[in-house]
XYZ file of C-alpha atoms in Angstrom:
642
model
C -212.239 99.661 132.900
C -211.795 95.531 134.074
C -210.575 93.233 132.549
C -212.717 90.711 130.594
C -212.987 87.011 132.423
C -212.731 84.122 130.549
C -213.015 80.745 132.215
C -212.265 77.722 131.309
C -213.650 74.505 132.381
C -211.694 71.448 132.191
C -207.148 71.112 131.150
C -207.704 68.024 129.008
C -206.551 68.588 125.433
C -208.870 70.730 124.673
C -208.631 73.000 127.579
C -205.106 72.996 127.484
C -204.712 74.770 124.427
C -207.394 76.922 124.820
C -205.541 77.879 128.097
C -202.288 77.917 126.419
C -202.842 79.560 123.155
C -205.569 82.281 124.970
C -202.130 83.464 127.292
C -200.055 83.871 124.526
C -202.787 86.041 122.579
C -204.615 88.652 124.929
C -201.118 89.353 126.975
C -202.317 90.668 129.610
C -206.178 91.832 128.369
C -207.905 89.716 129.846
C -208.224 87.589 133.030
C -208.036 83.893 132.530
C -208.704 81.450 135.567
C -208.863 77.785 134.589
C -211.122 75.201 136.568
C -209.517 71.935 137.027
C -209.348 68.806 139.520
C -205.811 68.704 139.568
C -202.849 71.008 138.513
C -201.453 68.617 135.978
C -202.255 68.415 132.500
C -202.705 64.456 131.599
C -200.689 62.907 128.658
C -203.491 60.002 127.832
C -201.810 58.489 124.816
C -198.745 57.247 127.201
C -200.983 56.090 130.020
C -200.922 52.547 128.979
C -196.648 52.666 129.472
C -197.234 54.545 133.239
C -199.198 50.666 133.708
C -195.953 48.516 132.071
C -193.276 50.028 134.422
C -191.597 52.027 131.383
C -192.596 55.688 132.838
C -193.022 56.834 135.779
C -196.309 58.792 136.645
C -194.680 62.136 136.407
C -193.346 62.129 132.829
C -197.001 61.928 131.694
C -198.443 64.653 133.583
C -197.560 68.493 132.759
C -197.843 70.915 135.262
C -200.359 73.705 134.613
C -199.106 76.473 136.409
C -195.544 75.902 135.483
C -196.366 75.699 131.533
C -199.386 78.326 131.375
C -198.198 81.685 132.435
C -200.900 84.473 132.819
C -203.581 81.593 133.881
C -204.973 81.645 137.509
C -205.322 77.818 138.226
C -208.367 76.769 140.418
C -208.577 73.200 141.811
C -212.156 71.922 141.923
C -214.862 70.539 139.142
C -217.543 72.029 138.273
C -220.834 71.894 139.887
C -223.423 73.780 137.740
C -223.419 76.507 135.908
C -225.499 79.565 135.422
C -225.595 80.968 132.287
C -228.077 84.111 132.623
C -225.873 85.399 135.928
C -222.737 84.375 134.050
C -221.528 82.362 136.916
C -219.571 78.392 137.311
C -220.218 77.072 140.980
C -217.617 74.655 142.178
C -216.753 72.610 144.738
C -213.091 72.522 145.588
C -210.261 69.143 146.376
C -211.707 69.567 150.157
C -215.183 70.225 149.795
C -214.970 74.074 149.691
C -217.643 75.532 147.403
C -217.198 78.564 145.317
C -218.454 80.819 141.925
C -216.513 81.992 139.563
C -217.827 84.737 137.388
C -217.426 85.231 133.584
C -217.418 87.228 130.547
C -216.743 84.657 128.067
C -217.372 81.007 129.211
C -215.018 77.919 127.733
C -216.353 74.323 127.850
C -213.995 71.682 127.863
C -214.465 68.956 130.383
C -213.824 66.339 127.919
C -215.348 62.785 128.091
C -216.459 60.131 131.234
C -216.334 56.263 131.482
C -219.174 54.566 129.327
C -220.465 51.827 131.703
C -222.956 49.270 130.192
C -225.804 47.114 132.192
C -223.257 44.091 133.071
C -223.805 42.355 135.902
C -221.122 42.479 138.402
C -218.612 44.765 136.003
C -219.063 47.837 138.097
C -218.165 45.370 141.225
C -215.377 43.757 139.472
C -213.839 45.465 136.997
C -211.592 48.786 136.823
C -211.404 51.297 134.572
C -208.071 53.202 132.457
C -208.613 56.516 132.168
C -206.404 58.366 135.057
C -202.995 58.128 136.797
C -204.342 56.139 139.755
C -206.120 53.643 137.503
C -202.827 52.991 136.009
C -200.939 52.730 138.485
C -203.217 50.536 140.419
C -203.649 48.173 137.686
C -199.854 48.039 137.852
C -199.556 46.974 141.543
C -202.505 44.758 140.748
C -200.642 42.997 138.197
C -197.468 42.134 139.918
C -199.275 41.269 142.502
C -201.096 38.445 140.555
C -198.157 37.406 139.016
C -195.855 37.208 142.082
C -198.844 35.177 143.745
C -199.766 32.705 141.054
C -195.497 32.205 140.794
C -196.032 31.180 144.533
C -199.258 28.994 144.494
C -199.368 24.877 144.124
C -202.926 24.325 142.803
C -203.034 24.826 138.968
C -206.257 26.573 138.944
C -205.436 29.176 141.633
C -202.119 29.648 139.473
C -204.144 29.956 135.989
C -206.879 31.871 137.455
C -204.149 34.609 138.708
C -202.126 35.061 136.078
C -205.082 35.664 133.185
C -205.802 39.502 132.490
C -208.935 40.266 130.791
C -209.329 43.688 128.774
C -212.303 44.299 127.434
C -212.422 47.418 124.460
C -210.153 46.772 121.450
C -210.233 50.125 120.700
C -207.144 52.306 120.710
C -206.685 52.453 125.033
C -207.378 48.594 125.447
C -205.436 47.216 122.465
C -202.161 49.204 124.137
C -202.971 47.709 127.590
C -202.465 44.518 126.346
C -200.069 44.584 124.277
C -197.749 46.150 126.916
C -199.060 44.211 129.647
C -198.109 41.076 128.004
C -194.493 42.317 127.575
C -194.571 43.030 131.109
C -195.613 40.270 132.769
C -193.654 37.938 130.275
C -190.645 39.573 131.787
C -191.528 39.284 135.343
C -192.244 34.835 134.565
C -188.927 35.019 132.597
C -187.485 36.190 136.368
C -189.787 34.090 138.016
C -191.546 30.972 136.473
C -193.649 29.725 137.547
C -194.221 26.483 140.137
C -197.251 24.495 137.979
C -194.977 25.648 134.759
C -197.733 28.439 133.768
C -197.392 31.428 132.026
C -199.524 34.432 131.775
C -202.618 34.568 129.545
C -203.709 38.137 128.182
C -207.457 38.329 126.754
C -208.404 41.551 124.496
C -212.246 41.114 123.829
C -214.672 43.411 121.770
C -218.008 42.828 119.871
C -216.342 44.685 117.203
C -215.823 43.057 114.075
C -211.412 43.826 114.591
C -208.979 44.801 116.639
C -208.908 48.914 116.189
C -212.367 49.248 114.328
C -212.599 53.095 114.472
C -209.192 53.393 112.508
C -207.420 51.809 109.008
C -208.174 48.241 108.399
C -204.775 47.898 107.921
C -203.502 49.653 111.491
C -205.858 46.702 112.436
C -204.085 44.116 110.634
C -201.007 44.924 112.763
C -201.968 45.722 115.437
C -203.854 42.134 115.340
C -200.791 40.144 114.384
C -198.721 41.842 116.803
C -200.685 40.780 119.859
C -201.222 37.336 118.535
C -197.510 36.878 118.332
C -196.915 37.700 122.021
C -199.626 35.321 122.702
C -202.471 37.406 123.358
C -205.828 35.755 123.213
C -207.846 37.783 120.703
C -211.697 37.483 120.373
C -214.129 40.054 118.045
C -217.141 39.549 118.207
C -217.210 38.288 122.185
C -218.024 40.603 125.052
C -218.407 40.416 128.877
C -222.051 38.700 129.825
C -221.533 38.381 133.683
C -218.554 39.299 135.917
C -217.638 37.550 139.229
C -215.049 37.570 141.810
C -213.878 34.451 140.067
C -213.853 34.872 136.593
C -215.668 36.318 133.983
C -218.613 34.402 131.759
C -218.889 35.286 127.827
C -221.541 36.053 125.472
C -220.274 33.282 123.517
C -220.748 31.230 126.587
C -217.475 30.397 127.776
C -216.043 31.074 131.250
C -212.443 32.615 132.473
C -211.179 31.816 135.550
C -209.711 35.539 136.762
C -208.876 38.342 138.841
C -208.341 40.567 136.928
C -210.753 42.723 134.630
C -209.869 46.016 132.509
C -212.678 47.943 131.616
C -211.683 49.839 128.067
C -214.767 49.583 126.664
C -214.828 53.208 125.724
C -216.193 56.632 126.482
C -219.215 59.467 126.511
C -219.032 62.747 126.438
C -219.085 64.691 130.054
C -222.587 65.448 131.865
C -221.756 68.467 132.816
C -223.333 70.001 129.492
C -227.028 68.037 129.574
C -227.858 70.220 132.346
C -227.725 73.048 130.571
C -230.588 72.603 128.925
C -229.103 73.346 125.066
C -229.582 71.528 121.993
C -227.046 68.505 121.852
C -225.973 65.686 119.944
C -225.494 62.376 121.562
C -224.448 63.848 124.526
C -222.453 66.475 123.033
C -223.126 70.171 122.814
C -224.214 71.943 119.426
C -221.718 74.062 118.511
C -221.375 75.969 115.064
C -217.723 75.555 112.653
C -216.705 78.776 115.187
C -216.829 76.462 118.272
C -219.433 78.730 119.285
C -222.810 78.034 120.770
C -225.427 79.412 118.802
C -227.647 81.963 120.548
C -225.083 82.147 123.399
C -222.085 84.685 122.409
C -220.555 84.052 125.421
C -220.196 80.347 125.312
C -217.737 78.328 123.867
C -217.294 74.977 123.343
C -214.464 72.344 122.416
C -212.964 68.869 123.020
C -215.116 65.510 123.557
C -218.053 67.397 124.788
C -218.715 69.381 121.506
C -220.257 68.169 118.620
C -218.027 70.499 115.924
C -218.996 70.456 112.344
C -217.232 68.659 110.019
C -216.233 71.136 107.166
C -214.621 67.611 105.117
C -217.539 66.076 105.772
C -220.983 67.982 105.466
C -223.464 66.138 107.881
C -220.783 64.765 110.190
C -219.484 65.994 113.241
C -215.588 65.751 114.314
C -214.746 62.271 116.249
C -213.657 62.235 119.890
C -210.163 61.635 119.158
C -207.292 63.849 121.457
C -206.364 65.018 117.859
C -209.247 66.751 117.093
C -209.369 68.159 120.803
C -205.869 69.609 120.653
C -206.693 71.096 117.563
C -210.513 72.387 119.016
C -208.701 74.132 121.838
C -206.193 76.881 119.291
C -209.320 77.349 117.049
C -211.247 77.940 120.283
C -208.585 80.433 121.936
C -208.641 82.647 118.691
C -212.320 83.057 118.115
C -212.903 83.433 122.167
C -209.406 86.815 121.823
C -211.517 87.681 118.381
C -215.164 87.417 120.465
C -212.990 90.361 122.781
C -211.942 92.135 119.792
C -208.035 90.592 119.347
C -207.784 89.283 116.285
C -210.089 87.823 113.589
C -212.647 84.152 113.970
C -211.407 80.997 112.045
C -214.184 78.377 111.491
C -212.448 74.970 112.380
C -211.462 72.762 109.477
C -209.076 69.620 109.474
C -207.849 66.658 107.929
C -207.069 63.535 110.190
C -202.810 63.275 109.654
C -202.877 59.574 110.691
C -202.865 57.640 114.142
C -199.986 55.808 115.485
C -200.487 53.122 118.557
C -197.629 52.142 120.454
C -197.751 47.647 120.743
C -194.450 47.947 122.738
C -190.762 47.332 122.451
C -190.046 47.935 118.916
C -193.732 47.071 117.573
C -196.046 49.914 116.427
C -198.451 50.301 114.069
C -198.702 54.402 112.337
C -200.155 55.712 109.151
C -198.678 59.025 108.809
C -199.969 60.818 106.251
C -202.123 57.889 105.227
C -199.028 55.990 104.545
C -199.264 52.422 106.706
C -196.374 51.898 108.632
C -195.081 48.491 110.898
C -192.417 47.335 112.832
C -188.891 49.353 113.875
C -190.007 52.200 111.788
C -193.112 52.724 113.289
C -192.021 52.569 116.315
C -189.941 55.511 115.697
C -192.713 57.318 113.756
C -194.485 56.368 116.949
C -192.341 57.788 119.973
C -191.362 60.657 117.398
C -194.920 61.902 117.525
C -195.694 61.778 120.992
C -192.413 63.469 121.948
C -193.713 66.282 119.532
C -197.358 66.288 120.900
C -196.706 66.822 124.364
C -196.122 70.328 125.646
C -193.732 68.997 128.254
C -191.719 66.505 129.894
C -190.225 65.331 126.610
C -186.734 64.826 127.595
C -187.553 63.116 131.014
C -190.183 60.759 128.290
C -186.979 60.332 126.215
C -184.652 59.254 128.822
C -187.186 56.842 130.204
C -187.557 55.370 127.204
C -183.475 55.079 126.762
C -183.497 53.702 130.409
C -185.921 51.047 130.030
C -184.070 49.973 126.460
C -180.919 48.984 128.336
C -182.324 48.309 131.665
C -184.750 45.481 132.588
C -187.679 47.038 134.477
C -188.583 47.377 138.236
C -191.782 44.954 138.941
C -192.461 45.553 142.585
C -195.736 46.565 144.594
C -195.725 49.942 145.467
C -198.976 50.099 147.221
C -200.013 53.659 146.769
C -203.244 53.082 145.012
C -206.103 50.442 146.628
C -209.039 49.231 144.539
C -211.631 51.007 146.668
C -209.899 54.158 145.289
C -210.607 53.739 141.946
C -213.994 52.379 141.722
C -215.221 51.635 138.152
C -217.919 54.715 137.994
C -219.270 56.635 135.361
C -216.425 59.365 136.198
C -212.637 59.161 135.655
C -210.925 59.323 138.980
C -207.955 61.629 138.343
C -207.423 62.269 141.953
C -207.676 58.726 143.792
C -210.244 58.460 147.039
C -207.774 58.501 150.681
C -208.726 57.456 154.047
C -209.248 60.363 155.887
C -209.184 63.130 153.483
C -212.861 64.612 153.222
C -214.194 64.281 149.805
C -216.252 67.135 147.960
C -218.883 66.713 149.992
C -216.921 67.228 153.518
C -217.046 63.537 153.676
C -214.882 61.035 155.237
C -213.347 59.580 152.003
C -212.343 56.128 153.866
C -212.611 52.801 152.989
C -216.063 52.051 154.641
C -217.713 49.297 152.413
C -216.749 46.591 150.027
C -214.155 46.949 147.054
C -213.489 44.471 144.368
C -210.095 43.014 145.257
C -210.834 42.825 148.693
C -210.761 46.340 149.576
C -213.356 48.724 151.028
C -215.180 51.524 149.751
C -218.867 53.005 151.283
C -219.304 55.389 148.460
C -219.964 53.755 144.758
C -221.712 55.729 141.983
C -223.637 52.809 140.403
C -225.490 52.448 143.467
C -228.957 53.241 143.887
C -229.799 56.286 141.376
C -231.185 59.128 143.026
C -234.769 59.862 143.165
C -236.207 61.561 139.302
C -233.041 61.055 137.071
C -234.236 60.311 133.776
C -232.687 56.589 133.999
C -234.215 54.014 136.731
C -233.838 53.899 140.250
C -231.349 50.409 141.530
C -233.415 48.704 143.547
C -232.448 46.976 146.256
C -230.966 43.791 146.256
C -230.070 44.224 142.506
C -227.018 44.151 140.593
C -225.909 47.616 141.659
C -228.035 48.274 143.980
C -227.781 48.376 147.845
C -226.834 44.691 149.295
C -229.317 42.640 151.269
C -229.097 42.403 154.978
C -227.091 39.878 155.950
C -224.812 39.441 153.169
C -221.393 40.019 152.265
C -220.556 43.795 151.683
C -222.888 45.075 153.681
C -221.532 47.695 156.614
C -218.090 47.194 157.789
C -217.979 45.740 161.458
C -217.532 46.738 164.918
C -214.115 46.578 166.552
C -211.652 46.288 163.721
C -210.319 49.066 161.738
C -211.202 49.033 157.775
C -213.883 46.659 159.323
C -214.478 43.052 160.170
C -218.124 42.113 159.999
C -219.897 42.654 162.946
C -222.066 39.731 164.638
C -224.253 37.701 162.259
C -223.574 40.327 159.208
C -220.731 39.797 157.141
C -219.446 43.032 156.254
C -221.215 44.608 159.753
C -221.657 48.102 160.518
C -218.209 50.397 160.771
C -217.428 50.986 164.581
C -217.398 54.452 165.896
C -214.475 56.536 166.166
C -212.756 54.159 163.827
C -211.553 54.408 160.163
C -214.473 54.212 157.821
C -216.421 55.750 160.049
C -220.467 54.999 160.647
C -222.173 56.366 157.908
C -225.561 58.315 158.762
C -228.732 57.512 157.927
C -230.437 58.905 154.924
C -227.395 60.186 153.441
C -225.716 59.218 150.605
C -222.121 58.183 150.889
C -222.408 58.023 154.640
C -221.825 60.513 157.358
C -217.819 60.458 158.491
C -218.185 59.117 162.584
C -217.341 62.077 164.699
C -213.693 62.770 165.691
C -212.634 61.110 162.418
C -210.639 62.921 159.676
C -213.022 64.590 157.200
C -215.313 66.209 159.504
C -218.936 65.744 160.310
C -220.597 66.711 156.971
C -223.543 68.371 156.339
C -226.770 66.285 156.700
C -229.046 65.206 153.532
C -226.478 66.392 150.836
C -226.164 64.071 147.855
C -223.019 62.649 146.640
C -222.784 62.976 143.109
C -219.593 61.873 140.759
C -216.874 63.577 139.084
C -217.451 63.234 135.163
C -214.277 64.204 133.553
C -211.976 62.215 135.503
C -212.330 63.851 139.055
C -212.191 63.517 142.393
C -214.881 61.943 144.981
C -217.835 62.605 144.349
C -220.195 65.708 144.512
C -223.656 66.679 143.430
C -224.236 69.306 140.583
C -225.109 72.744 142.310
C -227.902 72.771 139.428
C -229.586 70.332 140.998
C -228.668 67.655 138.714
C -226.134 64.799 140.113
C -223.571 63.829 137.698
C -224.099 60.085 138.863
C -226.772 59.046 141.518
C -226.976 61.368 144.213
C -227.651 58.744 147.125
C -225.371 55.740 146.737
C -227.199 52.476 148.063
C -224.371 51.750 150.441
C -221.163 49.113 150.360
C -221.370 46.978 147.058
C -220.607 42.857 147.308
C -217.077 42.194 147.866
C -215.426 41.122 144.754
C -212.937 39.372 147.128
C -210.120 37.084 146.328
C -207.640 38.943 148.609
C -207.662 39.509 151.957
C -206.749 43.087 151.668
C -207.233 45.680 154.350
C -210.849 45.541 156.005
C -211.734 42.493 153.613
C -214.667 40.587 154.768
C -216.340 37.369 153.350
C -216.657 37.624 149.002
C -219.641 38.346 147.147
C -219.560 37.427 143.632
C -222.467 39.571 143.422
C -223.256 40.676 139.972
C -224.060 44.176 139.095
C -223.664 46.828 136.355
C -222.701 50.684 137.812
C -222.288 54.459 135.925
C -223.888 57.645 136.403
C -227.758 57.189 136.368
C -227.154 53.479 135.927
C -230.022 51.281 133.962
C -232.130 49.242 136.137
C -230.061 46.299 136.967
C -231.205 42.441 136.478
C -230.610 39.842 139.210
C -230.232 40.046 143.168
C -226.637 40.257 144.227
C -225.211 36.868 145.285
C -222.974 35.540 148.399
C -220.464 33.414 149.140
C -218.781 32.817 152.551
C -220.075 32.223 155.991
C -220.088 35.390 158.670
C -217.020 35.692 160.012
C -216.020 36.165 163.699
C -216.482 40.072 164.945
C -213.568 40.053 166.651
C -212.843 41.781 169.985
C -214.199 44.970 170.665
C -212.006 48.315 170.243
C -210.570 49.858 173.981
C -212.616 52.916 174.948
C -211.981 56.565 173.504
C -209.026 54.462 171.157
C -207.697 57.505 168.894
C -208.739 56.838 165.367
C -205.841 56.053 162.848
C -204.388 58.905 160.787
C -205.355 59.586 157.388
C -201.789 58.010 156.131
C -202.711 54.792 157.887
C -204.207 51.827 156.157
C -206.731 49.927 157.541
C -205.470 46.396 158.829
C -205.592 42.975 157.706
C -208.717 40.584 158.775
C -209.170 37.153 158.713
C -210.510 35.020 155.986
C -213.810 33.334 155.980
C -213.538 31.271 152.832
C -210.650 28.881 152.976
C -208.539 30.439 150.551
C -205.209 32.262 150.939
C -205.171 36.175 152.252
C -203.666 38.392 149.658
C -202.101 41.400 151.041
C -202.752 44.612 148.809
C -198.571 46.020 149.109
């Protein structure tokens, strides 16, 4: 007789332990194969320290086949899945599809980035949710710092050296607070010329810092960032985001590059296409973690709307806490489901939060009992060292390291902007020239990228066809960009493309990186003869919801963001990166399905020159190889992006 097959979707918190706890319990009975992007297991809570220099990438991500043994690990994200045939299609890190079959059937894909209808955010902003995110917003950071230390005019300096985080929830309230330890070292260093030093903004239209937890975590965690100088304002959000700056709902404008979207989260898409009753997003799910109706589905994590047995009416919150704790409940009713053991309904009491404000500076509530200061910084780093399932002496001696040694701020370069677009997906695996994405696409820097840097591909573009939300249209926020203008297709002749004749942001010469995207497809067709592959025609590019790779459409027929992308967004500019062309501060809001946007996108910059044309049969760059460096067009000084 076979073994039963129990997959799991998703190695977030929730999938972890089911994965974990499910090995440990059938021993042997049963096969378990876990779907995942990647084979690492990601640490969220100490994301915002991978950004400040104090760990490096590595401590925070757990390997999954080294700490789940008895698991068969499959790399690729989920496409669709078929209940009645008991079969999850994928699409692998290359663009292989497959089907896995199943007995019993474990969702856990977690949560996505919530995007809102901002003009120019999706253009201009980036988002925190994934390794390259952070350590992009690191380069980013040093970069601004190390170039404002360097520039004469006041406003240039000012402009650089502001960081605006929007979300004072529990991500963005750690982002700043550590970012403005770490770039008050690197001044300290470094000061500036014009006698500057860095500004940190932390904005919310919540009433205080840390709404969703104790008033007085808030209190601290409030006083905390005001002391390192952190400009705090509740109540004010984001109206309108340009290459420049940033304008206010209160009004105001900020002069800067730099803009961190924390604004929160939703639960993953994946699960609205299965046609089940939900909850905001979230799939139904009775105290067993079990879909009703469906014995062979179970549900856990941010995408599963769990009964709360402490509070009748209410359903758990999508905190990791209650996700770890989803994932062993899960495990031992999916082993009792196969007749191991007996079903638990899930019931639990919140032990306190704890958010790490830097250095010696926490604010914790174990237990309910309110904590500040030294002490909670050792309740703090206590916990997390206890939380994570690995790693924790490497997390320890980075800690020690960084106590007695001042840290490293230098570019590393391994992360560009066009890599992690701001999407309604969580890019755990970052986009690579050359490397075909899900789709057997060219993944290369073929368009526009806030920062300077190219990208063809952004979810956020025009929606595809009969999704439930409107269509972009063109020339809108969002949207495809108007002829003509900057961040349209990347030019003739140069490689990561300088516009072509006439059109700034031209069309991508053949056989060169970035290829010439085909017509009628979304994301573009790679050129021939270019890493990636000729894909196949027509096929929609949909997004990666739980933090994934390049996009992909939903083998159900349902794209998990808009399954043709309107082509290269307006160039948020400011730095002559790679491929750059002339700026757009075009204004434009992006996310899976996006809301019909408000506004036509808006240039800046004359056309700038084509540039000589490329030698006949000239073999196209290798995937490792950046593209190069163009010429401004708008009188201000190139900014390199390593």
């Amino acid at each position: 007789m076979s073994r039963p097959r129990i997959v799991i979707v998703g190695a977030g918190f929730a999938g972890y332990r089911t994965a974990r706890t499910l090995s440990r319990l059938t021993r042997h009975q049963a096969d378990i194969t876990l779907l995942n992007p990647t084979d690492y297991f990601l640490y969220l809570p100490l994301l915002p320290q991978v950004a400040a220099g104090i760990l490096e990438p590595r401590r925070v991500s757990v390997s999954l086949s080294g700490t789940l043994p008895h698991v068969r690990l499959v790399l690729g994200e989920a496409d669709g899945i078929d209940l009645d045939g008991h079969t999850v299609r994928y699409t692998g890190p290359e663009g292989e599809e497959g089907t896995l079959p199943f007995d019993r059937l474990v969702l856990a894909a977690g949560s996505v980035n919530k995007l809102l209808p901002i003009p120019g955010v999706a253009e201009h902003a980036h988002g925190f949710r994934g390794l390259p995110e952070a350590l992009y917003l690191r380069d980013h950071v040093t970069r601004q710092v190390e170039l404002a230390a360097a520039a004469d005019d006041r406003a240039e300096c000012a402009a650089r050296c502001t960081f605006v985080v929007v979300g004072a929830g529990y991500t963005g309230t750690e982002v700043a607070a550590h970012g403005a330890m770490y770039t008050d070292a690197q001044v300290r260093k470094h000061p500036m010329r014009t006698g500057m030093r860095p500004r940190w903004m932390l904005l919310d239209v919540a009433p205080r810092v840390l709404p969703e937890m104790d008033e007085r975590l808030s209190r601290t965690a409030e006083r905390v960032l005001r002391q390192r100088g952190v400009d705090v304002r509740m109540g004010t959000s984001v109206k309108e985001a340009t290459h420049d700056g940033v304008v206010l709902t209160d009004g105001s404008t900020v002069d800067t590059r730099t803009l961190v979207w924390c604004v929160g989260v939703r639960p993953d898409p994946l699960v609205e296409a299965l046609g089940l009753p939900m909850e905001r997003g979230r799939l139904l799910v009775d105290p067993h973690l079990q879909v009703p109706g469906r014995p062979e589905l179970f549900a856990c994590g941010d995408v599963a709307a769990v009964p709360d047995l402490n509070q009748p009416g209410q359903y758990t919150p999508m905190t990791a806490q209650h996700a770890w704790r989803h994932g062993k409940v899960c495990a031992q009713n999916v082993a009792a489901s196969l007749g191991i053991g007996e079903r638990r309904a899930y019931r639990h009491r919140d032990m306190g939060f704890v958010v790490d404000l830097g250095g010696a500076k926490a604010a914790a509530n174990p237990l309910g009992l309110p904590m500040s200061g030294p002490a909670a910084g050792a309740v703090t780093r206590g916990y997390h060292l206890a939380a994570m399932p690995g790693n924790r002496v490497r997390v320890a001696a980075d800690w020690l390291l960084d106590a007695v040694l001042p840290r490293q701020a230098v570019q590393l370069g391994l992360v560009r902007s066009w890599s992690v677009p701001l999407e309604s997906s969580s890019p755990e695996v970052a986009r690579v020239p050359g490397r075909p994405d899900r789709t057997g696409k060219d993944a290369g820097p073929t368009g526009q990228r806030p920062g300077g840097e190219q990208t063809k591909h952004r979810p956020g573009g025009e929606s595809a066809k009969g999704q439930s939300d409107a269509e972009s249209a063109t020339n809108q926020p969002g949207g495809e960009p108007a002829k003509n203008q900057p961040g349209a297709e990347p030019a003739k002749g140069r490689p990561g493309g300088e516009p072509a004749k006439g059109r700034p942001g031209g069309e991508p010469a053949k056989n060169q990186p970035g290829a010439e995207p085909a017509k009628n497809q979304s994301g573009g067709e790679p050129a021939k003869n270019q890493p990636g592959g000729e894909s196949a025609g027509g096929r929609s590019h949909g997004g990666r919801a739980k933090g994934g790779q390049s996009g992909s459409p939903r083998a159900s027929g349902k794209p998990r963001r808009a399954a043709e992308a309107a082509g290269p967004r307006p160039a948020r500019g400011g730095s002559g990166k790679p491929g750059k062309a002339s700026r757009a501060a075009g204004a434009g809001s992006a996310g899976k399905r996006p809301t019909a946007p408000s506004g036509p996108s808006r240039s800046a910059g004359p056309p700038a020159d084509p540039g000589p044309e490329p030698p006949a049969h000239q073999p196209p760059p290798g995937p490792d190889i950046a593209p190069g460096p163009v010429k401004r067009t708008d009188g201000r000084a190139a900014e390199g992006d390593s």
